[in-house]
Structures are given as structure tokens and as C-alpha cells.
mmCIF file of C-alpha atoms in Angstrom:
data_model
loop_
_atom_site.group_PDB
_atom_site.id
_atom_site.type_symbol
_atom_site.label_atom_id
_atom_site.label_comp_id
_atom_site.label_asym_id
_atom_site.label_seq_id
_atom_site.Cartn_x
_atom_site.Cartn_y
_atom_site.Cartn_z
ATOM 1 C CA UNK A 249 0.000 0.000 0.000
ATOM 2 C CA UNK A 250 1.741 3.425 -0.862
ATOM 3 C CA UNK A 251 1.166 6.408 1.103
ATOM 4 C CA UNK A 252 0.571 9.483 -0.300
ATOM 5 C CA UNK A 253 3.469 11.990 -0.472
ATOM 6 C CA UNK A 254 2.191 14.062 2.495
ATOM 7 C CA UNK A 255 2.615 11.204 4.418
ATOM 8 C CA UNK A 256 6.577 10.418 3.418
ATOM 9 C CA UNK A 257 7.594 12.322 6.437
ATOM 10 C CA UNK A 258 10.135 10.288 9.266
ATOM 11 C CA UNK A 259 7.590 10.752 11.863
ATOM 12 C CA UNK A 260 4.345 9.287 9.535
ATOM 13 C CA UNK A 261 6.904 6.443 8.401
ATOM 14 C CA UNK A 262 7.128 5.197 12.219
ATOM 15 C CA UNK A 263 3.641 5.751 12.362
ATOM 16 C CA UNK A 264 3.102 3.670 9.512
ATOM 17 C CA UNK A 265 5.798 0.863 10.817
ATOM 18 C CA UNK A 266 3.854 0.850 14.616
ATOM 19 C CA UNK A 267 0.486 0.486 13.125
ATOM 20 C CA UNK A 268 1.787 -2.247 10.970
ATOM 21 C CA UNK A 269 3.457 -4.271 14.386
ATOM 22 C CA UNK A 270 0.037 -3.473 15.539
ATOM 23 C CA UNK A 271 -1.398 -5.458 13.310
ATOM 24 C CA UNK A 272 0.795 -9.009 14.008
ATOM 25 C CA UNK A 273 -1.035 -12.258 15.450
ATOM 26 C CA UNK A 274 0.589 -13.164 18.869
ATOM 27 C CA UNK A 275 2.430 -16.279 17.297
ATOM 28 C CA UNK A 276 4.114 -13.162 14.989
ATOM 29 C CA UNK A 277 4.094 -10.422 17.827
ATOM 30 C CA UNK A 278 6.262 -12.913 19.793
ATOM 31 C CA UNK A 279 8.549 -13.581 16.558
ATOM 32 C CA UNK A 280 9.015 -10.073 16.106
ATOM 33 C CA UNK A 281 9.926 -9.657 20.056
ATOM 34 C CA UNK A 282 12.665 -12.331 19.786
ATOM 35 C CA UNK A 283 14.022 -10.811 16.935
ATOM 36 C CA UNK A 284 14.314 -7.642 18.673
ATOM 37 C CA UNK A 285 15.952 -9.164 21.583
ATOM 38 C CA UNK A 286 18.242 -10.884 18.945
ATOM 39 C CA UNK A 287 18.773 -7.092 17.240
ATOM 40 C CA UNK A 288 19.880 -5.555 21.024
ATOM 41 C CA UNK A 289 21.961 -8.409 22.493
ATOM 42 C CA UNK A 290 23.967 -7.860 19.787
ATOM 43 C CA UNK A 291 24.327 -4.933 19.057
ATOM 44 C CA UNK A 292 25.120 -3.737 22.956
ATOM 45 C CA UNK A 293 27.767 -6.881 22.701
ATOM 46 C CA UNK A 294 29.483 -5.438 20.001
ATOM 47 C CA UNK A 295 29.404 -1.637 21.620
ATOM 48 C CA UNK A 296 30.676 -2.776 24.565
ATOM 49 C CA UNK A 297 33.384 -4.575 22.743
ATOM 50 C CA UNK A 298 34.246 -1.645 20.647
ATOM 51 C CA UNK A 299 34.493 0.262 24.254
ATOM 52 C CA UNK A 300 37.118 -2.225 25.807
ATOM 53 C CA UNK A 301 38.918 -2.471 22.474
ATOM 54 C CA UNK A 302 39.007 1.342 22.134
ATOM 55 C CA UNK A 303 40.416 1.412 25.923
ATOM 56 C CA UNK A 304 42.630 -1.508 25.370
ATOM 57 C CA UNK A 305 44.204 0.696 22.343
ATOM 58 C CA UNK A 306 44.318 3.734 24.257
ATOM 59 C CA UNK A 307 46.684 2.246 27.310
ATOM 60 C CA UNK A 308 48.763 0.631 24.734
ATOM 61 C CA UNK A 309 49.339 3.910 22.755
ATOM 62 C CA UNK A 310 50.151 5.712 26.220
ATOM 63 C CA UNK A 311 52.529 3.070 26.977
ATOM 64 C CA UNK A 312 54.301 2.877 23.794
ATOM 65 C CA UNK A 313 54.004 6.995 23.945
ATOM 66 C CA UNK A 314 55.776 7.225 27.350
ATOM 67 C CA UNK A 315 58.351 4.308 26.276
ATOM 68 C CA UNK A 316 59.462 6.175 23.298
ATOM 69 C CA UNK A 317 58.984 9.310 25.352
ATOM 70 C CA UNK A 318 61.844 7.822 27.728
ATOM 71 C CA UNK A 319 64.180 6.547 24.664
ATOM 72 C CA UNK A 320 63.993 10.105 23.148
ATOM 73 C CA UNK A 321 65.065 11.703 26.413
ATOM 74 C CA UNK A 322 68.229 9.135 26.644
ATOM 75 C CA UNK A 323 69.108 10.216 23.441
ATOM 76 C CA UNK A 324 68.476 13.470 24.046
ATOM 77 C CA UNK A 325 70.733 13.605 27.406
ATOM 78 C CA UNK A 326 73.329 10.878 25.755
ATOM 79 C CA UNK A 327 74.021 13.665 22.418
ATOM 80 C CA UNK A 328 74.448 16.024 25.223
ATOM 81 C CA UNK A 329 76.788 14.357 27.059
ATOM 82 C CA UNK A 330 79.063 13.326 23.682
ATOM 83 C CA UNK A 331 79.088 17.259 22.971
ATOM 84 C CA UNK A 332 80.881 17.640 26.465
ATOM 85 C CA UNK A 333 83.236 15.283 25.698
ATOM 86 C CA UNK A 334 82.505 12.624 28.406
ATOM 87 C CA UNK A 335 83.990 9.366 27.627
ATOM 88 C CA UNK A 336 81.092 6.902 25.690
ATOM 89 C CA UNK A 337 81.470 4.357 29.253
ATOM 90 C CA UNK A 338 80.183 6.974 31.280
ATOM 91 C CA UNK A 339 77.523 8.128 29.123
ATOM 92 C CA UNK A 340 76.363 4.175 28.636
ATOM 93 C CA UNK A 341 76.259 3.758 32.250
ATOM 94 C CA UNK A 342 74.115 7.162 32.930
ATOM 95 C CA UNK A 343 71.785 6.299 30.002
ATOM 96 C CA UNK A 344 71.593 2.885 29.769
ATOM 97 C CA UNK A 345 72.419 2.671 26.248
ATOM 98 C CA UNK A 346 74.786 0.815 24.952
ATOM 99 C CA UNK A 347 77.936 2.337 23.497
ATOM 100 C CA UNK A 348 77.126 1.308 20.277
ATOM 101 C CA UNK A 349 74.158 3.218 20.220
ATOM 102 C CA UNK A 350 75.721 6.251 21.501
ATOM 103 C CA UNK A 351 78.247 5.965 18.725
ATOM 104 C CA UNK A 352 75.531 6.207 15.830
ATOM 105 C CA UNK A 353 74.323 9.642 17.423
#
């Protein structure tokens, strides 16, 4: 049955969709519950897992934000130190980098 154009409107269409429901047989009402059940079950199971993955991904980007955060500020202090002319030992032992490493700065 089409509805006139009038009657196109969001708020007629849910009109429309609710008289329609209204219209079910209780062997159908109840089919149309379960299905709705269905519909929200899953749909909150797969917000709240896009919650916990979105937190999951936040705490790991802090982490690797601070641990990079740290390495940069080695580096940082460790090209410091080779300006001054302190011996590469020293500067591995107050870092914690490996002379190596400090050589490639």
C-alpha cells in the first residue's frame, strides 16, 4: 500500500511501521519480540566490545608513547653528554644505552 506523499515524512513512516506491528497475530508479535531481543543483544555486545577495544588501544598507545617518550630523552641527554666530551662508558652507564648506540648519534 503506498502512502501518499504528504505522508513520506520520518515521523508518519514510524507511524506507519507501529500500526503495521500493531497489526501481528501473537504467534508473529512474539517472533518479532525475539528478533528484537536478537537485534539488542547484539548490538550492545558489540558496543561494549568496541568500548574495551578502544580502551585496550588507548593504554597501549600511552605506553608505547611514554616508552618512546623515555628513549627520546636518553638520546636526548646521551648527544648532550658526547658534545661535552665525556667518555662513551660513562655516558652508557648514565643512560643505559649501549655504546654502540651512543656511537651512531
Amino acid at each position: 500500500m503506498k502512502r501518499p506523499a504528504a505522508l513520506q515524512e520520518r515521523i508518519f513512516t514510524r507511524l506507519f511501521e507501529q500500526a503495521e506491528i500493531a497489526r501481528y497475530t501473537p504467534e508473529e508479535r512474539l517472533d518479532y519480540e525475539d528478533s528484537l531481543k536478537v537485534y539488542r543483544d547484539m548490538k550492545n555486545v558489540l558496543d561494549t566490545a568496541e568500548l574495551k577495544g578502544m580502551k585496550k588501544g588507548l593504554e597501549q598507545g600511552l605506553k608505547q608513547g611514554h616508552e618512546e617518550g623515555i628513549l627520546d630523552e636518553k638520546r636526548k641527554n646521551a648527544k648532550t653528554m658526547k658534545v661535552l666530551g665525556l667518555p662513551w662508558e660513562t655516558i652508557a652507564k648514565v643512560t643505559g644505552m649501549s655504546v654502540a648506540e651512543i656511537d651512531k648519534l
